[in-house]
C-alpha cells in the first residue's frame, strides 16, 4: 500500500512544534459563545446585572481612600486620591481576573475536557475576552470620575499625545494574566499545592505594584525591585497617560513586553505538554 | 473500502490509587530515567487490568497492544465488561487522553460523543445551549444556524426552546442534547452508550438516526452493553477483555463469544451449598443440602438465555425413611412473588423417600420465563397434614437474559409483560369484505 496521508495521528507525546494554533481560529465561534455564556450565566437572575461590575471597584477605591489616603496618609503625587486608586485598580483588576480565572482552566473544565476534544486554549482565551466586558464597565467608571476632575475641578492634566499606548497596555495585561494563568493551571493539574499560594500570591503582587502608592515614593534603591514586577510599568504608564503623573519609560514598557512574550510562549508550551495527558492526573 | 482508522500497538497505562507524595517520588524517578535516556521504569511493572483481582502493582494496563483497522463506512461495535478498556479506547480516539505507547492514524474529520450535553449550562436557554454545545462538538455557528430548525424538531422541545435548561425535565434535557449531537456531520463518529437515555419512542428515533448515519457512508465506532443494539447496527465488532483485544470478527460471532464468556465469568458467584439457617421450617427428618441450576447443555449456570430449557438439581439428606410426603419447587420473581411451582408428582400423589442422600432432578421442559431476575424455593412436606419437613425460600438467584438461544432473535422490549411466555400457535384467517 502506498504511503497514505493521514489527517490525524494520535501518539503518546507530541513535540512543541505540533502545537496546533490554526485550529484555534477554526474554533473562534466557540470562543465567542463561551464569552457569551460567561456573561449571561453570571448575571441571570440578578436585577442590577452588569452594574455589579461597578460595585467592586467603587468599594475597593473607597476603602483604599480611607485606609491608605486618610489613615496611613500615603502620598498620591498630588493626584486626587479617588482617581489615583481607581486608575491603578482598573487595569490591575483586569490582570488579576484573567490570572485567577485562567489559572484553574484544567481543574475547572475537567468535565468538558474529559468528554470532547477541542483546542484547550479556547477556554483561557474566552476568559480574556469575557473579562474585557468588566474592564470596559470599570473603565467607564474611571472615565466619568476622570472627566469630573478634568472638566470641573481642572486639576488633572493627561498626556494626550500618549493615548495610543492604551490598547497596548490592555494587551500587555491580558498577555501577562494569560501567561501566568497558563503556567499555574498546567502546574496544578497533578499537584494542587500551588493553588493555595495563588490567592496569597496575587495579593502580594498587588502590593508589589504601584497601585496604592506612586513609584516616586519608593526609595531609589528599592525602585528597581518594584519595576522588576512586569505589571508595574503598565500601571505607571496608565497613570502617566491619564493622570499626567507617573513613571514612564520605554525601557520599562519594553521590559514588560519582553517578559510577557517569554512568559506567554513558555506558558503555552507547558500548557500544550499538559493538555495531552492531564485527564489522567487531574 | 479504504482504511480510515488504523490502531497500532495501542497501550494505555494507568496508575491506581491517589495522587500523593508517593507519586512525586515516581515522577522524579521517571524524570531521572528520562534525562539519562533510559526507558520509563514503571512501564515494565504493570499488570493486566482485571478489576476483580487484587494486584501487586499500582500500575495497570487499561489497554495493552491493541491493533485493529476500520474501513470507511463501517459501523464497528465495541463490547466488553465494565473496565475492559472500552471507554479508554474511545477516549484515546477522541483525543481526550493520549496513549502511553502506540499510535492511532485517522483519516477524515472525527467527532466524539462520549456523553450527551457536554458543556450544557443550566442557566442558558435551550437555544443558547444548542449553539454552545454544537460549537463544543466542532460545528461552526453558521452550520448550527443552518440546522437549527431540524435540531429543534428532532428534539421535540420547541415549546421550551427559550427557557433555561435547568427548568427542563431530565428527559427533555437529554433529548435536546442528543438532537444536537445527532446533527453533527463528521466523517468518523465515536459514540459511547448514549442511546441508553430517553423514553422508548426517543430511543427508537436515535437508533434510526444512527442507522441513517451509517447509511450515508460515514464510519461509526460504537460502544454498548446492549447486544441487541450492537447486533442491529454493527456489521463487525471488537471484544475487549481486561484491556486486551480478545476477539474481532463479524458481530454475531463476537457477541456469541462475549455472551458465552460472560456467562462463565459469573460462575464464581454461584453458591450451591444451602446454609444451615436458611430453612423457614425444619423438623429434622430431612434437609436440603445443595441446589444447582443447569442449562440445556447440562452446564452449571445462573444465567439462562430466553426460552432456554433448564433443570434444577437438589440434594436432599433424608435421615429416616419417609412415607406419604410431597415435594415441590417454586420459581420466585424479583418482587418475591412465587410465580409458578412444580410438584414431585404430576397428579399430586404422595411419594416416599429412602434414608440417605437423595439427588432430585427437576427438568423444566416447556416453561419460558420472561427476561428478569429470579430465585428458587423448595419444600418437602407431609402430604396429609401439610406439615413442612424442610422449606427453603429464595435461594440460588439467577437471571434470564433477553438474548434467546436462537441467536437471531431476542426479547425486544424494555417492559416485561407477564411472567412467562407460553408455547402457542397463531392462526390467522382473513375474510374479504
XYZ file of C-alpha atoms in Angstrom:
715
model
C 0.000 0.000 0.000
C 1.405 3.403 -0.875
C 2.287 5.964 1.768
C -1.056 7.196 2.997
C -1.903 10.693 4.018
C -3.480 10.532 7.421
C -5.234 13.632 8.589
C -4.642 12.952 12.248
C -2.054 10.928 14.090
C -2.517 10.310 17.788
C 0.648 9.255 19.521
C 1.966 9.127 23.028
C 3.528 12.544 23.057
C 3.790 15.434 20.695
C 6.576 17.872 20.068
C 6.289 21.557 20.777
C 6.157 22.381 17.096
C 2.999 20.319 16.751
C 1.097 22.949 18.648
C -1.992 23.492 16.603
C -2.629 27.212 16.649
C -4.513 27.179 13.387
C -7.330 25.128 14.838
C -7.959 27.826 17.436
C -9.042 30.045 14.602
C -11.411 27.323 13.450
C -12.959 27.337 16.887
C -13.386 31.104 17.075
C -17.156 30.699 17.224
C -16.751 28.576 20.300
C -14.644 31.278 21.945
C -17.332 33.853 21.390
C -20.095 31.513 22.541
C -18.185 30.807 25.720
C -17.770 34.527 26.277
C -21.492 34.900 25.918
C -22.122 32.001 28.257
C -19.888 33.550 30.923
C -21.582 36.871 30.552
C -25.148 35.623 30.542
C -24.778 32.971 33.203
C -23.224 35.288 35.780
C -25.955 37.909 35.599
C -29.022 35.766 35.040
C -31.480 36.268 37.860
C -29.787 39.428 39.088
C -31.647 42.724 38.848
C -28.697 45.057 38.548
C -26.897 42.779 36.090
C -23.624 44.188 34.803
C -23.985 47.118 37.187
C -22.400 44.836 39.746
C -19.160 45.421 37.863
C -19.256 48.943 39.294
C -19.747 47.979 42.869
C -16.479 46.154 43.356
C -14.061 48.897 42.217
C -16.154 51.552 43.943
C -15.829 49.760 47.244
C -12.148 48.983 46.785
C -11.484 52.610 45.923
C -13.405 53.871 48.920
C -11.558 51.522 51.239
C -8.201 52.466 49.762
C -9.065 56.149 50.051
C -9.941 55.787 53.694
C -7.129 53.465 54.731
C -4.192 54.459 52.569
C -5.170 58.050 51.854
C -6.740 59.288 55.062
C -5.366 56.995 57.761
C -1.925 55.997 56.503
C -1.646 59.246 54.562
C 0.309 57.724 51.694
C 1.064 60.317 49.046
C -0.736 60.169 45.720
C 1.637 62.575 43.990
C -0.845 65.392 44.007
C -3.492 63.391 42.180
C -6.995 63.300 43.736
C -6.851 60.096 45.746
C -10.083 58.620 44.362
C -8.820 58.998 40.828
C -5.402 57.693 41.778
C -6.711 54.451 43.291
C -9.385 53.932 40.678
C -6.805 54.384 37.921
C -4.482 51.865 39.475
C -7.235 49.348 40.096
C -8.868 49.411 36.652
C -6.090 47.611 34.812
C -4.986 45.663 37.857
C -8.427 44.128 38.236
C -8.323 43.028 34.637
C -4.965 41.370 35.165
C -5.938 39.633 38.388
C -9.274 38.441 36.974
C -7.553 36.995 33.944
C -4.955 35.325 36.105
C -7.409 33.917 38.622
C -9.797 32.560 36.057
C -7.279 31.062 33.666
C -5.210 29.500 36.418
C -7.775 26.776 37.065
C -8.577 26.037 33.440
C -7.871 22.327 33.694
C -9.394 21.640 37.058
C -12.486 23.730 36.377
C -13.151 22.273 32.944
C -12.166 18.690 33.614
C -15.757 17.646 32.947
C -15.857 19.020 29.427
C -12.241 18.277 28.630
C -12.795 14.673 29.612
C -15.513 14.213 27.054
C -14.769 16.285 23.998
C -11.673 17.402 22.210
C -11.269 20.973 21.121
C -8.179 23.156 21.367
C -7.865 23.670 25.105
C -6.514 27.197 24.656
C -10.014 28.202 23.603
C -11.081 28.307 27.230
C -8.455 30.704 28.626
C -8.792 32.886 25.531
C -12.516 33.179 26.107
C -11.788 34.197 29.686
C -9.584 37.064 28.481
C -12.358 38.293 26.233
C -15.191 37.967 28.700
C -13.158 39.890 31.249
C -12.901 42.693 28.712
C -16.560 43.470 29.385
C -15.815 44.009 33.010
C -12.775 46.070 32.150
C -14.926 48.174 29.843
C -17.505 48.876 32.509
C -14.855 49.694 35.089
C -13.049 51.880 32.621
C -16.268 53.801 32.035
C -16.499 54.352 35.748
C -12.935 55.617 35.759
C -13.647 57.873 32.778
C -16.632 59.507 34.425
C -14.661 60.298 37.571
C -11.779 61.409 35.399
C -13.950 63.787 33.367
C -15.308 65.215 36.580
C -11.808 66.114 37.695
C -10.703 67.347 34.272
C -13.738 69.455 33.415
C -14.979 70.633 36.773
C -12.065 70.536 39.160
C -9.483 71.153 36.435
C -6.643 69.691 38.469
C -5.641 66.765 36.232
C -3.586 67.169 33.071
C -3.323 63.996 30.985
C -0.566 63.324 28.466
C -2.878 63.340 25.467
C -0.132 62.522 22.983
C 0.459 59.095 24.509
C -3.130 57.888 24.320
C -2.364 55.466 21.532
C -0.493 53.345 24.079
C -3.677 52.450 25.936
C -4.681 49.400 23.816
C -1.142 48.126 24.152
C -1.463 48.337 27.920
C -4.560 46.156 27.780
C -2.802 43.623 25.579
C 0.130 43.587 27.988
C -2.134 42.928 30.952
C -4.064 40.240 29.071
C -0.832 38.580 27.986
C 0.653 38.658 31.463
C -2.528 37.350 33.081
C -2.822 34.595 30.490
C 0.861 33.684 30.715
C 0.844 33.328 34.483
C -2.532 31.583 34.332
C -1.347 29.015 31.781
C 1.753 28.182 33.772
C -0.167 27.828 37.014
C -3.016 25.821 35.516
C -0.517 23.438 33.952
C 1.414 23.010 37.165
C -1.651 22.401 39.304
C -3.257 19.551 37.385
C -1.385 16.877 39.262
C -0.184 18.603 42.390
C -2.646 21.128 43.673
C -0.241 22.719 46.143
C 0.244 25.829 44.082
C -3.431 26.772 44.202
C -3.061 27.522 47.892
C -0.394 30.045 47.079
C -2.321 31.705 44.286
C -4.711 33.930 46.231
C -1.932 34.950 48.534
C 0.465 35.500 45.628
C -1.939 37.742 43.717
C -2.467 39.882 46.783
C 1.248 40.113 47.353
C 1.763 41.106 43.742
C -0.772 43.894 44.107
C 1.248 45.418 46.889
C 4.375 44.965 44.795
C 2.713 47.083 42.096
C 2.313 50.837 42.332
C -1.421 50.851 42.944
C -1.791 52.265 46.421
C 1.417 54.284 46.206
C 3.273 56.113 43.439
C 6.646 54.840 42.230
C 8.132 58.206 43.113
C 7.511 57.436 46.774
C 9.598 54.264 46.649
C 13.177 54.851 47.844
C 15.656 54.924 44.971
C 17.438 51.691 45.920
C 14.151 49.664 46.018
C 12.618 51.150 42.914
C 14.286 48.583 40.688
C 12.519 45.770 42.544
C 9.125 47.375 42.127
C 9.810 47.916 38.438
C 11.019 44.328 38.064
C 7.391 43.416 38.550
C 6.195 43.355 34.932
C 2.825 44.772 35.939
C 4.319 47.944 37.426
C 5.380 49.665 34.185
C 1.905 49.036 32.745
C 0.144 50.642 35.669
C 2.597 53.518 35.821
C 2.181 54.150 32.103
C -1.579 54.159 32.530
C -1.277 56.749 35.258
C 1.183 58.690 33.156
C -1.233 58.842 30.237
C -4.445 59.602 32.081
C -3.293 61.387 35.187
C -0.223 63.052 33.729
C 1.796 61.867 36.635
C 3.632 58.596 36.801
C 6.809 56.853 35.879
C 7.082 56.348 32.171
C 9.996 54.915 30.248
C 10.168 52.994 27.002
C 12.716 50.667 28.556
C 10.386 49.703 31.378
C 7.488 49.161 28.995
C 9.741 47.192 26.646
C 10.817 45.068 29.578
C 7.165 44.337 30.386
C 6.564 43.398 26.793
C 9.550 41.031 26.615
C 8.559 39.494 29.939
C 5.058 38.940 28.626
C 6.256 37.416 25.361
C 8.589 34.954 27.058
C 6.024 34.085 29.718
C 3.314 33.567 27.135
C 5.416 31.313 24.942
C 6.617 29.200 27.838
C 3.101 29.137 29.269
C 1.744 27.833 26.006
C 4.475 25.221 25.822
C 3.767 23.756 29.259
C 0.041 24.031 28.628
C 0.466 22.108 25.403
C 2.515 19.456 27.153
C -0.015 19.034 29.922
C -3.211 19.114 27.852
C -2.479 15.750 26.293
C -2.402 13.770 29.487
C -3.947 15.881 32.185
C -7.147 13.847 32.199
C -5.247 11.004 33.836
C -3.954 13.096 36.682
C -6.399 15.897 37.270
C -13.048 0.441 1.001
C -10.086 2.435 2.242
C -8.973 2.140 5.842
C -9.848 5.281 7.785
C -8.749 4.295 11.271
C -5.618 2.326 11.950
C -4.725 1.451 15.520
C -1.245 0.080 16.069
C 0.019 -1.468 19.312
C -2.065 0.867 21.335
C -1.474 0.707 25.092
C -2.597 2.864 27.933
C -1.237 2.671 31.426
C -2.987 3.983 34.490
C -1.752 4.352 37.988
C -4.197 3.292 40.640
C -4.672 4.952 43.989
C -4.364 8.547 44.929
C -2.021 11.265 43.843
C 0.282 11.879 46.791
C 3.904 12.287 47.729
C 4.349 8.705 46.556
C 3.510 9.756 43.016
C 6.004 12.595 43.267
C 8.747 10.067 44.026
C 7.700 8.058 40.973
C 7.587 11.195 38.836
C 11.081 12.185 39.914
C 12.375 8.684 39.281
C 10.749 8.651 35.838
C 12.260 12.030 35.036
C 15.691 10.832 36.201
C 15.432 7.837 33.866
C 14.306 10.081 31.059
C 17.199 12.530 31.226
C 19.640 9.623 31.220
C 17.887 8.376 28.112
C 16.511 5.246 29.768
C 13.124 3.641 29.475
C 10.335 4.511 31.875
C 10.845 2.084 34.792
C 7.139 1.909 35.588
C 6.100 0.663 32.179
C 7.582 -2.724 32.967
C 5.879 -3.455 36.235
C 2.335 -3.004 35.010
C -0.211 -5.760 35.272
C -3.125 -6.868 33.179
C -6.187 -4.973 34.247
C -8.597 -7.292 35.993
C -10.640 -5.258 38.408
C -11.806 -8.241 40.438
C -8.339 -9.475 41.348
C -6.244 -7.514 43.804
C -2.935 -6.945 42.078
C 0.506 -6.239 43.402
C 1.411 -3.328 41.187
C -0.067 0.154 41.368
C 0.180 0.339 37.586
C -2.229 -1.394 35.271
C -2.715 -1.555 31.535
C -6.165 -0.276 30.707
C -5.300 -1.217 27.140
C -2.471 -3.395 26.011
C -1.183 -3.839 22.469
C -4.477 -3.308 20.730
C -4.407 -3.489 16.939
C -7.252 -3.076 14.528
C -8.380 -1.284 11.399
C -11.672 0.246 10.450
C -12.772 0.745 6.886
C -14.731 3.679 5.615
C -18.473 3.347 6.116
C -18.095 0.549 8.613
C -20.056 0.540 11.856
C -17.888 -1.114 14.450
C -19.295 -2.234 17.772
C -17.072 -2.400 20.821
C -18.172 -4.691 23.615
C -16.717 -5.923 26.865
C -17.464 -5.982 30.548
C -17.091 -2.927 32.778
C -13.467 -1.897 33.000
C -12.425 -3.843 29.928
C -10.977 -0.725 28.304
C -13.797 0.302 26.003
C -14.062 3.830 27.257
C -10.303 4.230 27.400
C -10.137 3.272 23.748
C -12.807 5.804 22.837
C -11.101 8.472 24.908
C -7.855 7.959 23.052
C -9.630 8.015 19.701
C -11.379 11.236 20.614
C -8.101 12.796 21.790
C -9.271 13.364 25.305
C -6.298 11.496 26.617
C -3.185 10.229 24.900
C -1.925 6.659 24.715
C 1.090 5.520 26.714
C 2.554 3.757 23.700
C 1.371 3.011 20.210
C -0.263 5.133 17.599
C -3.631 5.813 16.022
C -3.922 7.088 12.471
C -7.123 8.694 11.367
C -8.315 9.909 8.010
C -11.081 12.488 7.990
C -12.865 14.685 10.459
C -13.616 12.868 13.690
C -16.186 13.790 16.290
C -16.864 12.013 19.516
C -19.943 11.630 21.580
C -18.827 10.251 24.902
C -21.650 11.972 26.679
C -24.646 13.966 25.543
C -24.962 17.561 26.575
C -21.299 18.215 27.270
C -20.937 21.850 28.214
C -24.648 22.478 28.637
C -25.039 25.369 31.007
C -28.144 25.193 33.219
C -28.696 28.957 33.158
C -28.706 29.227 29.376
C -31.812 28.654 27.317
C -32.270 25.696 25.031
C -31.476 27.884 22.057
C -28.237 29.186 23.555
C -27.205 25.710 24.618
C -27.727 24.315 21.141
C -25.206 26.808 19.841
C -22.740 26.321 22.681
C -22.919 22.544 22.623
C -22.734 22.454 18.853
C -19.616 24.604 18.875
C -18.019 22.414 21.536
C -18.659 19.402 19.340
C -16.896 21.160 16.500
C -19.611 22.821 14.461
C -19.369 26.402 13.316
C -22.024 28.923 14.148
C -23.196 29.069 10.542
C -23.525 25.297 10.419
C -25.622 25.247 13.573
C -27.812 28.053 12.309
C -28.477 26.092 9.160
C -29.539 23.017 11.072
C -31.191 24.779 13.962
C -34.792 24.108 12.973
C -34.015 20.494 12.235
C -32.373 20.072 15.626
C -35.304 21.603 17.452
C -37.771 19.475 15.538
C -35.802 16.324 16.253
C -35.634 17.080 19.945
C -39.341 17.754 20.218
C -38.963 20.512 22.803
C -39.974 23.506 20.647
C -42.095 24.917 23.371
C -39.238 25.193 25.837
C -36.573 26.416 23.467
C -36.305 29.842 25.125
C -36.423 28.524 28.675
C -33.236 27.884 30.664
C -32.409 24.201 30.528
C -32.367 23.978 34.304
C -36.156 24.048 34.083
C -36.208 21.057 31.747
C -37.150 17.571 32.806
C -34.195 15.229 32.587
C -35.762 13.574 29.561
C -36.134 16.853 27.693
C -32.588 17.772 28.556
C -31.292 14.562 27.071
C -33.492 14.875 24.008
C -32.151 18.302 23.242
C -28.593 17.213 23.875
C -28.868 14.190 21.657
C -30.566 16.204 18.955
C -27.526 18.462 18.713
C -25.165 15.515 18.629
C -27.220 13.698 16.039
C -26.808 16.569 13.622
C -23.045 16.504 13.654
C -21.684 15.590 10.280
C -18.227 14.204 10.815
C -16.685 11.544 8.606
C -15.977 9.429 11.665
C -18.243 9.329 14.678
C -17.258 7.834 18.026
C -20.234 7.051 20.251
C -20.313 5.807 23.821
C -23.514 4.257 25.101
C -25.523 7.431 24.721
C -28.551 5.615 23.453
C -29.428 4.349 26.883
C -31.362 7.519 27.548
C -34.801 8.894 26.985
C -38.057 7.061 26.600
C -38.729 4.193 24.238
C -40.013 6.453 21.480
C -36.928 8.628 21.608
C -34.599 5.639 21.704
C -36.184 4.391 18.548
C -35.615 7.771 16.942
C -31.969 7.721 17.990
C -31.441 4.249 16.614
C -32.992 5.338 13.365
C -30.646 8.305 13.220
C -27.652 6.096 13.913
C -28.684 3.815 11.094
C -29.021 6.784 8.745
C -25.579 7.951 9.688
C -24.040 4.635 8.753
C -26.136 4.543 5.621
C -24.517 7.760 4.441
C -21.128 6.079 4.245
C -19.802 7.526 7.441
C -17.744 5.465 9.833
C -19.080 4.854 13.299
C -17.432 3.364 16.376
C -19.997 2.385 18.897
C -19.739 1.139 22.467
C -22.694 -0.507 24.113
C -23.685 -3.140 26.595
C -26.875 -3.680 24.710
C -26.216 -6.646 22.461
C -29.491 -6.096 20.635
C -28.404 -2.641 19.516
C -24.930 -3.831 18.644
C -26.394 -6.581 16.506
C -28.787 -4.204 14.870
C -26.284 -1.507 13.960
C -22.878 -3.085 13.590
C -21.529 -5.397 10.980
C -18.312 -6.048 12.843
C -17.393 -5.897 16.488
C -14.436 -5.884 18.849
C -14.498 -7.704 22.138
C -12.198 -6.234 24.765
C -11.323 -8.162 27.878
C -9.120 -6.796 30.642
C -7.536 -4.311 28.264
C -6.693 -6.901 25.637
C -8.361 -7.312 22.304
C -9.920 -10.706 22.832
C -11.744 -11.193 19.584
C -12.641 -9.219 16.490
C -14.872 -10.502 13.766
C -18.391 -10.235 12.435
C -20.826 -9.080 15.100
C -22.748 -12.311 15.542
C -19.626 -14.314 16.244
C -18.204 -11.732 18.626
C -21.444 -11.290 20.547
C -21.829 -15.017 20.873
C -18.346 -15.367 22.264
C -18.892 -12.466 24.606
C -22.103 -13.915 25.961
C -20.521 -17.309 26.452
C -17.536 -15.796 28.234
C -19.588 -13.518 30.331
C -21.771 -16.323 31.434
C -18.837 -18.330 32.712
C -17.327 -15.286 34.287
C -20.251 -15.161 36.675
C -19.945 -18.752 37.745
C -17.590 -17.821 40.543
C -20.527 -16.125 42.235
C -22.695 -19.206 42.269
C -23.404 -20.598 45.701
C -24.791 -24.097 45.667
C -24.444 -25.023 49.313
C -27.567 -24.152 51.220
C -26.715 -22.515 54.539
C -27.994 -24.236 57.692
C -30.046 -21.319 58.892
C -31.956 -20.683 55.685
C -34.793 -23.084 56.400
C -38.064 -21.404 57.238
C -39.394 -24.658 58.755
C -37.187 -27.546 59.701
C -38.335 -30.551 61.657
C -35.261 -32.742 61.361
C -36.371 -35.702 59.222
C -34.765 -34.354 56.043
C -32.691 -31.395 54.939
C -31.925 -29.727 51.595
C -28.142 -29.538 51.272
C -27.400 -28.317 47.772
C -29.117 -26.760 44.827
C -27.932 -26.375 41.249
C -29.347 -24.884 38.105
C -28.161 -26.325 34.828
C -28.938 -25.232 31.305
C -29.789 -27.255 28.236
C -26.183 -28.280 27.717
C -26.079 -29.538 31.279
C -23.721 -26.742 32.329
C -23.936 -25.237 35.781
C -25.144 -21.661 35.466
C -27.019 -18.770 36.950
C -27.838 -17.187 33.616
C -30.309 -18.613 31.212
C -30.977 -17.439 27.747
C -34.507 -16.568 26.769
C -36.537 -19.678 26.006
C -33.737 -21.919 27.185
C -34.718 -25.112 28.943
C -33.267 -25.747 32.364
C -33.177 -28.198 35.192
C -32.961 -27.788 38.932
C -30.927 -30.338 40.831
C -31.489 -30.680 44.566
C -29.511 -32.668 47.078
C -31.697 -33.791 49.955
C -30.327 -35.585 53.036
C -33.015 -37.865 54.462
C -32.341 -39.085 57.998
C -35.079 -41.757 58.183
C -37.336 -43.452 55.648
C -40.211 -41.110 54.847
C -43.624 -42.099 53.519
C -46.591 -40.140 52.327
C -44.708 -36.965 51.540
C -44.660 -34.467 48.695
C -42.015 -32.073 47.440
C -42.197 -29.021 45.229
C -40.040 -26.327 43.679
C -41.076 -22.687 43.239
C -39.790 -20.042 40.940
C -39.816 -16.677 42.666
C -39.551 -13.406 40.788
C -37.626 -10.287 41.799
C -40.584 -8.976 43.789
C -40.675 -12.112 45.919
C -43.797 -13.498 44.273
C -43.977 -17.225 43.685
C -44.834 -17.168 40.018
C -45.092 -20.889 39.443
C -44.433 -24.240 41.050
C -43.669 -27.798 40.122
C -44.709 -30.736 42.276
C -42.982 -34.090 42.704
C -45.982 -35.921 41.276
C -47.954 -34.562 38.421
C -51.213 -35.890 39.755
C -50.414 -34.700 43.234
C -49.921 -38.202 44.594
C -47.798 -38.704 47.694
C -44.402 -40.419 47.435
C -41.803 -41.870 49.699
C -38.083 -41.208 50.237
C -35.375 -43.591 51.396
C -32.893 -42.752 54.129
C -29.621 -41.394 52.781
C -28.502 -38.802 50.284
C -31.138 -38.224 47.603
C -30.468 -36.400 44.378
C -33.596 -34.923 42.803
C -33.530 -33.629 39.239
C -36.386 -31.476 38.081
C -36.454 -30.838 34.342
C -38.425 -27.777 33.310
C -39.461 -28.644 29.801
C -41.834 -26.082 28.423
C -41.805 -23.051 30.648
C -40.268 -19.976 29.044
C -39.584 -17.418 31.725
C -39.643 -13.764 30.775
C -36.266 -11.979 30.959
C -35.558 -10.900 34.529
C -34.171 -11.956 37.877
C -35.444 -14.978 39.719
C -34.668 -17.260 42.583
C -35.741 -20.721 43.629
C -37.687 -22.053 46.588
C -38.201 -25.711 47.525
C -40.136 -27.627 50.056
C -40.564 -31.163 51.319
C -43.664 -31.751 53.457
C -46.044 -34.438 54.768
C -48.821 -34.889 52.287
C -51.756 -35.328 54.605
C -51.037 -32.841 57.323
C -49.185 -30.383 55.152
C -46.515 -30.045 57.839
C -43.187 -28.907 56.448
C -40.114 -31.024 56.909
C -37.781 -28.518 55.284
C -38.659 -25.334 53.485
C -36.200 -23.036 51.743
C -37.425 -19.836 50.124
C -35.469 -17.573 47.799
C -32.221 -19.328 47.187
C -29.990 -19.525 44.121
C -30.597 -16.216 42.324
C -30.459 -16.476 38.557
C -31.304 -14.317 35.580
C -32.977 -14.911 32.302
C -31.361 -12.866 29.540
C -33.100 -11.185 26.669
C -30.905 -12.975 24.197
C -32.531 -16.185 23.082
C -30.877 -19.490 22.457
C -31.646 -18.867 18.857
C -29.066 -16.172 18.270
C -31.052 -14.395 15.617
C -33.746 -13.181 17.907
C -34.227 -11.749 21.334
C -36.843 -10.278 23.601
C -37.209 -6.839 22.026
C -38.820 -4.556 24.599
C -37.870 -2.708 27.764
C -41.059 -3.643 29.564
C -41.719 -7.217 30.510
C -45.309 -8.283 30.054
C -46.242 -11.116 32.363
C -44.181 -13.899 33.866
C -43.653 -16.407 31.123
C -44.393 -16.943 27.529
C -46.426 -19.981 26.504
C -45.878 -22.216 23.516
C -48.708 -21.139 21.260
C -49.576 -21.226 17.651
C -51.237 -18.295 15.951
C -53.760 -18.934 13.285
C -54.859 -16.119 11.075
C -57.885 -16.321 8.893
C -58.822 -13.499 6.636
C -62.184 -12.802 5.160
C -62.547 -10.289 2.383
C -65.181 -7.610 2.896
